[in-house]
Amino acid sequence: MTSETDWLPARTFAGPTGSVRWDRLGPADGPPVVLLHGTPFSSYVWRGVARALARDHQVFVWDMPGYGHSEKTAGQDVSLAAQARVLTELLAHWGLDEPLVAAHDIGGAVALRAHLLHGARYRALALVDPVALAPWGSPFFRLVREHADVLAQLPPALHAALVRAYISSTGGPGPHPEVLDRLVEPWLDASGQAAFYRQIAQADQRHTDEIQDRYGEIGIPVLVCWGEEDNWIPVAKGRELAALVPGARLETFAGAGHLVQEDAPAELVAALHSFLTHIP
């Protein structure tokens, strides 16, 4: 993975819900950092941050089953509950006892479930515009979830237009057109189109309801990052989440939407690097 256009996790893990594409960057003896993406994205959204952190960290990236370059199959379980189990198994596969973790969007819910329900241990946790508090799901997201079976049958051109419009609605300046093409691409073939609606159909708020009352139990350093112009999850949720987690610090990014990695990459790298390198 050396350039903007060839980001492709090269390694494979046989997970319980399908094969997972993953990769590792940086020095083998560096402090380990695991990056989790959200929906409808992949590890590609972390490419710049991963390469920056890899200067002095060992960085692990992965595409969740049903996303990016990982396996997409009919009937696949891509729920938040399933992804948390996959993460727990991946940490064991990588031999990581207490990595640093940074998680975006639904990746936040996945990281929180793995920690609170499956005993995954982290040295510290950074949450970037995470799905963590009820209610969640934009009006568009809820509409698609209610009609996923119908929308999965859209003609390919209409499906592509829908996905582009959805990803373009994140707020802030939004992704560059070439980046937008890369974000949309995994959802355009037949398996990708089915997978796009499958992951939305399986998005269930009960998977965060099950852990929301336990955020006060989190005893590790937590940084909450939020784009101030996030159109999908308002920054007020960031303030609410930071208040629920003991000792959590909130850092907001002016002019950035939901995709802080694209809208304010330098600022996000600086915040994460400062946080991750000053853990007691």
PDB file of C-alpha atoms in Angstrom:
ATOM      1  CA  MET A   1       0.000   0.000   0.000  1.00  0.00           C
ATOM      2  CA  THR A   2       2.204   2.796  -1.283  1.00  0.00           C
ATOM      3  CA  SER A   3       0.037   5.366  -3.013  1.00  0.00           C
ATOM      4  CA  GLU A   4      -3.359   7.032  -2.970  1.00  0.00           C
ATOM      5  CA  THR A   5      -4.666   4.793  -5.725  1.00  0.00           C
ATOM      6  CA  ASP A   6      -3.370   1.373  -4.671  1.00  0.00           C
ATOM      7  CA  TRP A   7      -4.516   1.181  -1.044  1.00  0.00           C
ATOM      8  CA  LEU A   8      -5.273  -2.517  -0.689  1.00  0.00           C
ATOM      9  CA  PRO A   9      -4.892  -4.475   2.552  1.00  0.00           C
ATOM     10  CA  ALA A  10      -2.734  -7.374   1.401  1.00  0.00           C
ATOM     11  CA  ARG A  11      -3.194  -9.945   4.177  1.00  0.00           C
ATOM     12  CA  THR A  12      -6.158 -12.218   4.869  1.00  0.00           C
ATOM     13  CA  PHE A  13      -7.715 -13.520   8.083  1.00  0.00           C
ATOM     14  CA  ALA A  14     -10.358 -16.247   7.990  1.00  0.00           C
ATOM     15  CA  GLY A  15     -12.948 -14.680  10.255  1.00  0.00           C
ATOM     16  CA  PRO A  16     -16.153 -16.260  11.562  1.00  0.00           C
ATOM     17  CA  THR A  17     -18.335 -14.253   9.165  1.00  0.00           C
ATOM     18  CA  GLY A  18     -16.049 -14.151   6.124  1.00  0.00           C
ATOM     19  CA  SER A  19     -12.470 -13.471   5.145  1.00  0.00           C
ATOM     20  CA  VAL A  20     -11.013 -10.181   6.349  1.00  0.00           C
ATOM     21  CA  ARG A  21      -8.439  -8.152   4.442  1.00  0.00           C
ATOM     22  CA  TRP A  22      -5.945  -6.444   6.720  1.00  0.00           C
ATOM     23  CA  ASP A  23      -2.449  -5.018   6.758  1.00  0.00           C
ATOM     24  CA  ARG A  24       0.261  -3.681   9.029  1.00  0.00           C
ATOM     25  CA  LEU A  25       2.327  -0.521   8.585  1.00  0.00           C
ATOM     26  CA  GLY A  26       5.257   0.910  10.492  1.00  0.00           C
ATOM     27  CA  PRO A  27       8.062  -0.532  12.636  1.00  0.00           C
ATOM     28  CA  ALA A  28       7.434  -3.996  14.081  1.00  0.00           C
ATOM     29  CA  ASP A  29       8.647  -2.814  17.477  1.00  0.00           C
ATOM     30  CA  GLY A  30       6.469   0.307  17.570  1.00  0.00           C
ATOM     31  CA  PRO A  31       3.516   0.665  19.943  1.00  0.00           C
ATOM     32  CA  PRO A  32       0.564  -1.050  18.234  1.00  0.00           C
ATOM     33  CA  VAL A  33      -2.368   1.022  16.999  1.00  0.00           C
ATOM     34  CA  VAL A  34      -5.536  -0.531  15.540  1.00  0.00           C
ATOM     35  CA  LEU A  35      -7.741   1.609  13.270  1.00  0.00           C
ATOM     36  CA  LEU A  36     -11.449   0.832  12.757  1.00  0.00           C
ATOM     37  CA  HIS A  37     -13.479   2.304   9.915  1.00  0.00           C
ATOM     38  CA  GLY A  38     -17.206   2.995   9.763  1.00  0.00           C
ATOM     39  CA  THR A  39     -19.997   2.722   7.228  1.00  0.00           C
ATOM     40  CA  PRO A  40     -20.203   2.859   4.269  1.00  0.00           C
ATOM     41  CA  PHE A  41     -16.420   3.081   4.243  1.00  0.00           C
ATOM     42  CA  SER A  42     -13.321   0.890   4.587  1.00  0.00           C
ATOM     43  CA  SER A  43      -9.773   1.172   5.868  1.00  0.00           C
ATOM     44  CA  TYR A  44      -9.164   3.506   2.904  1.00  0.00           C
ATOM     45  CA  VAL A  45     -10.485   6.456   4.933  1.00  0.00           C
ATOM     46  CA  TRP A  46      -7.612   5.928   7.393  1.00  0.00           C
ATOM     47  CA  ARG A  47      -4.844   5.783   4.747  1.00  0.00           C
ATOM     48  CA  GLY A  48      -3.307   9.199   5.482  1.00  0.00           C
ATOM     49  CA  VAL A  49      -3.631   8.903   9.247  1.00  0.00           C
ATOM     50  CA  ALA A  50      -2.248   5.351   9.157  1.00  0.00           C
ATOM     51  CA  ARG A  51       0.825   6.383   7.206  1.00  0.00           C
ATOM     52  CA  ALA A  52       1.446   9.356   9.484  1.00  0.00           C
ATOM     53  CA  LEU A  53       1.122   7.294  12.669  1.00  0.00           C
ATOM     54  CA  ALA A  54       3.289   4.547  11.134  1.00  0.00           C
ATOM     55  CA  ARG A  55       6.336   6.800  11.469  1.00  0.00           C
ATOM     56  CA  ASP A  56       6.640   5.630  15.080  1.00  0.00           C
ATOM     57  CA  HIS A  57       3.783   3.147  15.634  1.00  0.00           C
ATOM     58  CA  GLN A  58       2.931  -0.309  14.342  1.00  0.00           C
ATOM     59  CA  VAL A  59      -0.426   0.378  12.688  1.00  0.00           C
ATOM     60  CA  PHE A  60      -3.030  -2.299  11.947  1.00  0.00           C
ATOM     61  CA  VAL A  61      -5.810  -1.598   9.427  1.00  0.00           C
ATOM     62  CA  TRP A  62      -8.633  -3.872   8.314  1.00  0.00           C
ATOM     63  CA  ASP A  63     -11.770  -3.920   6.235  1.00  0.00           C
ATOM     64  CA  MET A  64     -14.716  -5.302   8.191  1.00  0.00           C
ATOM     65  CA  PRO A  65     -16.472  -8.321   6.652  1.00  0.00           C
ATOM     66  CA  GLY A  66     -18.964  -6.987   4.125  1.00  0.00           C
ATOM     67  CA  TYR A  67     -16.922  -3.815   3.501  1.00  0.00           C
ATOM     68  CA  GLY A  68     -14.090  -2.672   1.256  1.00  0.00           C
ATOM     69  CA  HIS A  69     -11.974  -5.573  -0.005  1.00  0.00           C
ATOM     70  CA  SER A  70     -13.174  -8.091   2.573  1.00  0.00           C
ATOM     71  CA  GLU A  71     -15.585 -10.886   1.721  1.00  0.00           C
ATOM     72  CA  LYS A  72     -19.169  -9.990   0.827  1.00  0.00           C
ATOM     73  CA  THR A  73     -21.644 -12.878   0.644  1.00  0.00           C
ATOM     74  CA  ALA A  74     -25.388 -13.422   0.693  1.00  0.00           C
ATOM     75  CA  GLY A  75     -26.767 -13.985   4.171  1.00  0.00           C
ATOM     76  CA  GLN A  76     -23.577 -12.673   5.770  1.00  0.00           C
ATOM     77  CA  ASP A  77     -23.794 -11.429   9.364  1.00  0.00           C
ATOM     78  CA  VAL A  78     -22.361  -7.911   9.269  1.00  0.00           C
ATOM     79  CA  SER A  79     -24.100  -6.605  12.382  1.00  0.00           C
ATOM     80  CA  LEU A  80     -22.284  -4.560  14.996  1.00  0.00           C
ATOM     81  CA  ALA A  81     -22.412  -7.602  17.274  1.00  0.00           C
ATOM     82  CA  ALA A  82     -20.698  -9.782  14.672  1.00  0.00           C
ATOM     83  CA  GLN A  83     -18.048  -7.169  13.878  1.00  0.00           C
ATOM     84  CA  ALA A  84     -17.154  -6.856  17.579  1.00  0.00           C
ATOM     85  CA  ARG A  85     -16.553 -10.603  17.719  1.00  0.00           C
ATOM     86  CA  VAL A  86     -14.378 -10.387  14.602  1.00  0.00           C
ATOM     87  CA  LEU A  87     -12.324  -7.583  16.161  1.00  0.00           C
ATOM     88  CA  THR A  88     -11.807  -9.635  19.322  1.00  0.00           C
ATOM     89  CA  GLU A  89     -10.555 -12.580  17.246  1.00  0.00           C
ATOM     90  CA  LEU A  90      -8.321 -10.322  15.149  1.00  0.00           C
ATOM     91  CA  LEU A  91      -6.642  -8.876  18.233  1.00  0.00           C
ATOM     92  CA  ALA A  92      -5.856 -12.428  19.346  1.00  0.00           C
ATOM     93  CA  HIS A  93      -4.637 -13.322  15.833  1.00  0.00           C
ATOM     94  CA  TRP A  94      -2.327 -10.316  15.857  1.00  0.00           C
ATOM     95  CA  GLY A  95      -1.121 -11.130  19.366  1.00  0.00           C
ATOM     96  CA  LEU A  96      -2.092  -7.705  20.708  1.00  0.00           C
ATOM     97  CA  ASP A  97      -2.830  -7.561  24.428  1.00  0.00           C
ATOM     98  CA  GLU A  98      -3.426  -3.831  24.971  1.00  0.00           C
ATOM     99  CA  PRO A  99      -3.188  -1.903  21.704  1.00  0.00           C
ATOM    100  CA  LEU A 100      -4.051   1.714  21.202  1.00  0.00           C
ATOM    101  CA  VAL A 101      -7.334   1.891  19.266  1.00  0.00           C
ATOM    102  CA  ALA A 102      -8.853   4.629  17.096  1.00  0.00           C
ATOM    103  CA  ALA A 103     -12.361   4.007  15.764  1.00  0.00           C
ATOM    104  CA  HIS A 104     -14.644   5.968  13.435  1.00  0.00           C
ATOM    105  CA  ASP A 105     -18.449   5.874  13.040  1.00  0.00           C
ATOM    106  CA  ILE A 106     -19.783   2.308  13.588  1.00  0.00           C
ATOM    107  CA  GLY A 107     -16.196   1.295  14.257  1.00  0.00           C
ATOM    108  CA  GLY A 108     -16.684   3.135  17.540  1.00  0.00           C
ATOM    109  CA  ALA A 109     -19.600   0.893  18.479  1.00  0.00           C
ATOM    110  CA  VAL A 110     -17.600  -2.167  17.426  1.00  0.00           C
ATOM    111  CA  ALA A 111     -14.612  -1.144  19.575  1.00  0.00           C
ATOM    112  CA  LEU A 112     -16.848  -0.339  22.547  1.00  0.00           C
ATOM    113  CA  ARG A 113     -18.725  -3.656  22.317  1.00  0.00           C
ATOM    114  CA  ALA A 114     -15.486  -5.637  22.043  1.00  0.00           C
ATOM    115  CA  HIS A 115     -14.136  -3.852  25.119  1.00  0.00           C
ATOM    116  CA  LEU A 116     -17.245  -3.938  27.298  1.00  0.00           C
ATOM    117  CA  LEU A 117     -18.779  -7.269  26.263  1.00  0.00           C
ATOM    118  CA  HIS A 118     -15.902  -9.438  25.029  1.00  0.00           C
ATOM    119  CA  GLY A 119     -13.074  -8.375  27.301  1.00  0.00           C
ATOM    120  CA  ALA A 120     -10.884  -6.814  24.619  1.00  0.00           C
ATOM    121  CA  ARG A 121      -8.283  -4.719  26.422  1.00  0.00           C
ATOM    122  CA  TYR A 122      -6.987  -1.423  25.067  1.00  0.00           C
ATOM    123  CA  ARG A 123      -4.267   0.845  26.334  1.00  0.00           C
ATOM    124  CA  ALA A 124      -6.327   3.826  25.194  1.00  0.00           C
ATOM    125  CA  LEU A 125      -9.277   4.545  22.904  1.00  0.00           C
ATOM    126  CA  ALA A 126      -9.879   7.405  20.489  1.00  0.00           C
ATOM    127  CA  LEU A 127     -13.422   7.682  19.127  1.00  0.00           C
ATOM    128  CA  VAL A 128     -13.921   9.754  15.969  1.00  0.00           C
ATOM    129  CA  ASP A 129     -17.555  10.771  15.314  1.00  0.00           C
ATOM    130  CA  PRO A 130     -18.649   7.362  16.634  1.00  0.00           C
ATOM    131  CA  VAL A 131     -22.002   5.651  16.573  1.00  0.00           C
ATOM    132  CA  ALA A 132     -22.422   5.248  20.315  1.00  0.00           C
ATOM    133  CA  LEU A 133     -25.540   6.986  21.637  1.00  0.00           C
ATOM    134  CA  ALA A 134     -29.237   6.611  20.878  1.00  0.00           C
ATOM    135  CA  PRO A 135     -30.903   7.671  18.748  1.00  0.00           C
ATOM    136  CA  TRP A 136     -28.708   7.164  15.690  1.00  0.00           C
ATOM    137  CA  GLY A 137     -29.195   6.804  11.973  1.00  0.00           C
ATOM    138  CA  SER A 138     -29.899   9.708   9.643  1.00  0.00           C
ATOM    139  CA  PRO A 139     -33.368   9.994   8.040  1.00  0.00           C
ATOM    140  CA  PHE A 140     -31.850   8.636   4.817  1.00  0.00           C
ATOM    141  CA  PHE A 141     -30.227   5.752   6.675  1.00  0.00           C
ATOM    142  CA  ARG A 142     -33.514   4.824   8.342  1.00  0.00           C
ATOM    143  CA  LEU A 143     -35.386   5.064   5.043  1.00  0.00           C
ATOM    144  CA  VAL A 144     -32.927   2.727   3.340  1.00  0.00           C
ATOM    145  CA  ARG A 145     -33.070   0.276   6.259  1.00  0.00           C
ATOM    146  CA  GLU A 146     -36.865   0.091   6.001  1.00  0.00           C
ATOM    147  CA  HIS A 147     -36.754  -0.590   2.246  1.00  0.00           C
ATOM    148  CA  ALA A 148     -33.420  -2.391   1.853  1.00  0.00           C
ATOM    149  CA  ASP A 149     -34.864  -5.344  -0.076  1.00  0.00           C
ATOM    150  CA  VAL A 150     -36.478  -3.056  -2.652  1.00  0.00           C
ATOM    151  CA  LEU A 151     -33.502  -0.728  -3.032  1.00  0.00           C
ATOM    152  CA  ALA A 152     -31.117  -3.659  -3.487  1.00  0.00           C
ATOM    153  CA  GLN A 153     -32.880  -4.243  -6.817  1.00  0.00           C
ATOM    154  CA  LEU A 154     -32.187  -0.753  -8.190  1.00  0.00           C
ATOM    155  CA  PRO A 155     -30.610  -0.556 -11.642  1.00  0.00           C
ATOM    156  CA  PRO A 156     -26.814  -0.214 -11.183  1.00  0.00           C
ATOM    157  CA  ALA A 157     -26.699   3.403 -12.398  1.00  0.00           C
ATOM    158  CA  LEU A 158     -29.383   4.505  -9.932  1.00  0.00           C
ATOM    159  CA  HIS A 159     -27.706   2.565  -7.127  1.00  0.00           C
ATOM    160  CA  ALA A 160     -24.367   4.235  -7.880  1.00  0.00           C
ATOM    161  CA  ALA A 161     -25.995   7.670  -7.853  1.00  0.00           C
ATOM    162  CA  LEU A 162     -27.655   6.924  -4.509  1.00  0.00           C
ATOM    163  CA  VAL A 163     -24.395   5.806  -2.875  1.00  0.00           C
ATOM    164  CA  ARG A 164     -22.528   8.848  -4.224  1.00  0.00           C
ATOM    165  CA  ALA A 165     -25.205  11.217  -2.967  1.00  0.00           C
ATOM    166  CA  TYR A 166     -25.223   9.543   0.436  1.00  0.00           C
ATOM    167  CA  ILE A 167     -21.465   9.677   0.954  1.00  0.00           C
ATOM    168  CA  SER A 168     -21.431  13.264  -0.306  1.00  0.00           C
ATOM    169  CA  SER A 169     -23.798  14.290   2.494  1.00  0.00           C
ATOM    170  CA  THR A 170     -21.330  13.899   5.373  1.00  0.00           C
ATOM    171  CA  GLY A 171     -21.019  17.655   5.957  1.00  0.00           C
ATOM    172  CA  GLY A 172     -18.043  19.978   5.841  1.00  0.00           C
ATOM    173  CA  PRO A 173     -16.223  20.205   2.506  1.00  0.00           C
ATOM    174  CA  GLY A 174     -16.872  16.520   1.834  1.00  0.00           C
ATOM    175  CA  PRO A 175     -14.535  14.129   0.015  1.00  0.00           C
ATOM    176  CA  HIS A 176     -12.586  15.169  -3.068  1.00  0.00           C
ATOM    177  CA  PRO A 177     -14.176  13.746  -6.261  1.00  0.00           C
ATOM    178  CA  GLU A 178     -11.362  11.220  -6.726  1.00  0.00           C
ATOM    179  CA  VAL A 179     -11.671  10.114  -3.110  1.00  0.00           C
ATOM    180  CA  LEU A 180     -15.436   9.876  -3.504  1.00  0.00           C
ATOM    181  CA  ASP A 181     -14.893   7.536  -6.463  1.00  0.00           C
ATOM    182  CA  ARG A 182     -12.749   5.274  -4.267  1.00  0.00           C
ATOM    183  CA  LEU A 183     -15.291   5.282  -1.444  1.00  0.00           C
ATOM    184  CA  VAL A 184     -18.142   4.371  -3.797  1.00  0.00           C
ATOM    185  CA  GLU A 185     -16.256   1.758  -5.822  1.00  0.00           C
ATOM    186  CA  PRO A 186     -16.555  -1.257  -3.442  1.00  0.00           C
ATOM    187  CA  TRP A 187     -20.353  -0.989  -3.563  1.00  0.00           C
ATOM    188  CA  LEU A 188     -20.794  -0.950  -7.347  1.00  0.00           C
ATOM    189  CA  ASP A 189     -20.527  -4.575  -8.521  1.00  0.00           C
ATOM    190  CA  ALA A 190     -23.300  -7.090  -7.872  1.00  0.00           C
ATOM    191  CA  SER A 191     -21.883  -8.334  -4.567  1.00  0.00           C
ATOM    192  CA  GLY A 192     -21.144  -4.789  -3.455  1.00  0.00           C
ATOM    193  CA  GLN A 193     -24.642  -3.529  -4.238  1.00  0.00           C
ATOM    194  CA  ALA A 194     -26.213  -6.312  -2.203  1.00  0.00           C
ATOM    195  CA  ALA A 195     -23.696  -5.753   0.606  1.00  0.00           C
ATOM    196  CA  PHE A 196     -24.447  -2.024   0.786  1.00  0.00           C
ATOM    197  CA  TYR A 197     -28.101  -2.603   1.623  1.00  0.00           C
ATOM    198  CA  ARG A 198     -27.336  -5.660   3.760  1.00  0.00           C
ATOM    199  CA  GLN A 199     -25.158  -3.705   6.178  1.00  0.00           C
ATOM    200  CA  ILE A 200     -27.774  -0.970   6.537  1.00  0.00           C
ATOM    201  CA  ALA A 201     -30.585  -3.512   7.003  1.00  0.00           C
ATOM    202  CA  GLN A 202     -28.633  -5.114   9.864  1.00  0.00           C
ATOM    203  CA  ALA A 203     -27.792  -1.816  11.603  1.00  0.00           C
ATOM    204  CA  ASP A 204     -29.689  -2.158  14.871  1.00  0.00           C
ATOM    205  CA  GLN A 205     -29.650   0.437  17.639  1.00  0.00           C
ATOM    206  CA  ARG A 206     -30.060  -2.285  20.246  1.00  0.00           C
ATOM    207  CA  HIS A 207     -26.377  -3.081  19.753  1.00  0.00           C
ATOM    208  CA  THR A 208     -25.467   0.281  21.266  1.00  0.00           C
ATOM    209  CA  ASP A 209     -28.409   0.284  23.689  1.00  0.00           C
ATOM    210  CA  GLU A 210     -26.868  -2.856  25.219  1.00  0.00           C
ATOM    211  CA  ILE A 211     -23.688  -0.984  26.187  1.00  0.00           C
ATOM    212  CA  GLN A 212     -24.676   2.683  26.514  1.00  0.00           C
ATOM    213  CA  ASP A 213     -25.352   2.404  30.257  1.00  0.00           C
ATOM    214  CA  ARG A 214     -21.880   0.924  30.761  1.00  0.00           C
ATOM    215  CA  TYR A 215     -19.779   3.791  29.401  1.00  0.00           C
ATOM    216  CA  GLY A 216     -19.170   4.902  32.974  1.00  0.00           C
ATOM    217  CA  GLU A 217     -17.256   1.641  33.516  1.00  0.00           C
ATOM    218  CA  ILE A 218     -14.566   2.519  30.976  1.00  0.00           C
ATOM    219  CA  GLY A 219     -11.333   2.927  32.888  1.00  0.00           C
ATOM    220  CA  ILE A 220      -8.822   3.690  30.134  1.00  0.00           C
ATOM    221  CA  PRO A 221      -7.869   7.060  28.611  1.00  0.00           C
ATOM    222  CA  VAL A 222     -10.464   8.109  26.023  1.00  0.00           C
ATOM    223  CA  LEU A 223     -10.332  10.901  23.446  1.00  0.00           C
ATOM    224  CA  VAL A 224     -13.543  11.866  21.656  1.00  0.00           C
ATOM    225  CA  CYS A 225     -12.996  13.650  18.321  1.00  0.00           C
ATOM    226  CA  TRP A 226     -15.814  15.293  16.367  1.00  0.00           C
ATOM    227  CA  GLY A 227     -16.297  17.321  13.220  1.00  0.00           C
ATOM    228  CA  GLU A 228     -18.268  20.435  14.104  1.00  0.00           C
ATOM    229  CA  GLU A 229     -20.157  20.261  10.787  1.00  0.00           C
ATOM    230  CA  ASP A 230     -21.029  16.566  10.955  1.00  0.00           C
ATOM    231  CA  ASN A 231     -24.347  16.167   9.114  1.00  0.00           C
ATOM    232  CA  TRP A 232     -24.793  12.533  10.153  1.00  0.00           C
ATOM    233  CA  ILE A 233     -24.185  12.687  13.904  1.00  0.00           C
ATOM    234  CA  PRO A 234     -24.305  16.176  15.465  1.00  0.00           C
ATOM    235  CA  VAL A 235     -21.419  17.385  17.590  1.00  0.00           C
ATOM    236  CA  ALA A 236     -23.800  17.549  20.571  1.00  0.00           C
ATOM    237  CA  LYS A 237     -23.516  13.762  20.688  1.00  0.00           C
ATOM    238  CA  GLY A 238     -19.787  14.161  21.136  1.00  0.00           C
ATOM    239  CA  ARG A 239     -20.293  16.375  24.174  1.00  0.00           C
ATOM    240  CA  GLU A 240     -22.811  13.905  25.573  1.00  0.00           C
ATOM    241  CA  LEU A 241     -20.498  10.938  25.060  1.00  0.00           C
ATOM    242  CA  ALA A 242     -17.470  12.675  26.582  1.00  0.00           C
ATOM    243  CA  ALA A 243     -19.547  13.481  29.668  1.00  0.00           C
ATOM    244  CA  LEU A 244     -20.494   9.805  30.094  1.00  0.00           C
ATOM    245  CA  VAL A 245     -16.969   8.360  29.951  1.00  0.00           C
ATOM    246  CA  PRO A 246     -14.871   9.065  33.064  1.00  0.00           C
ATOM    247  CA  GLY A 247     -11.978  11.394  32.262  1.00  0.00           C
ATOM    248  CA  ALA A 248     -12.746  11.535  28.540  1.00  0.00           C
ATOM    249  CA  ARG A 249     -11.558  14.590  26.633  1.00  0.00           C
ATOM    250  CA  LEU A 250     -13.455  16.094  23.686  1.00  0.00           C
ATOM    251  CA  GLU A 251     -11.684  17.685  20.753  1.00  0.00           C
ATOM    252  CA  THR A 252     -13.725  19.244  17.951  1.00  0.00           C
ATOM    253  CA  PHE A 253     -12.629  20.224  14.449  1.00  0.00           C
ATOM    254  CA  ALA A 254     -13.960  23.420  12.906  1.00  0.00           C
ATOM    255  CA  GLY A 255     -15.158  23.095   9.315  1.00  0.00           C
ATOM    256  CA  ALA A 256     -15.015  19.285   9.345  1.00  0.00           C
ATOM    257  CA  GLY A 257     -17.962  16.989   8.735  1.00  0.00           C
ATOM    258  CA  HIS A 258     -18.416  13.316   9.567  1.00  0.00           C
ATOM    259  CA  LEU A 259     -15.334  12.304   7.568  1.00  0.00           C
ATOM    260  CA  VAL A 260     -12.790  14.156   9.705  1.00  0.00           C
ATOM    261  CA  GLN A 261     -10.049  12.008   8.135  1.00  0.00           C
ATOM    262  CA  GLU A 262     -10.769  13.696   4.796  1.00  0.00           C
ATOM    263  CA  ASP A 263     -11.837  17.161   5.961  1.00  0.00           C
ATOM    264  CA  ALA A 264      -9.146  17.869   8.571  1.00  0.00           C
ATOM    265  CA  PRO A 265      -6.463  15.174   8.237  1.00  0.00           C
ATOM    266  CA  ALA A 266      -3.552  17.200   9.618  1.00  0.00           C
ATOM    267  CA  GLU A 267      -5.531  18.337  12.639  1.00  0.00           C
ATOM    268  CA  LEU A 268      -6.771  14.812  13.324  1.00  0.00           C
ATOM    269  CA  VAL A 269      -3.285  13.325  13.029  1.00  0.00           C
ATOM    270  CA  ALA A 270      -1.961  15.939  15.433  1.00  0.00           C
ATOM    271  CA  ALA A 271      -4.722  15.227  17.956  1.00  0.00           C
ATOM    272  CA  LEU A 272      -4.295  11.447  17.729  1.00  0.00           C
ATOM    273  CA  HIS A 273      -0.506  11.576  17.849  1.00  0.00           C
ATOM    274  CA  SER A 274      -0.550  13.825  20.918  1.00  0.00           C
ATOM    275  CA  PHE A 275      -3.112  11.583  22.618  1.00  0.00           C
ATOM    276  CA  LEU A 276      -1.441   8.283  21.755  1.00  0.00           C
ATOM    277  CA  THR A 277       2.087   9.379  22.676  1.00  0.00           C
ATOM    278  CA  HIS A 278       1.136  10.875  26.056  1.00  0.00           C
ATOM    279  CA  ILE A 279      -0.683   7.899  27.556  1.00  0.00           C
ATOM    280  CA  PRO A 280       0.438   7.418  31.189  1.00  0.00           C
TER     281      PRO A 280
END
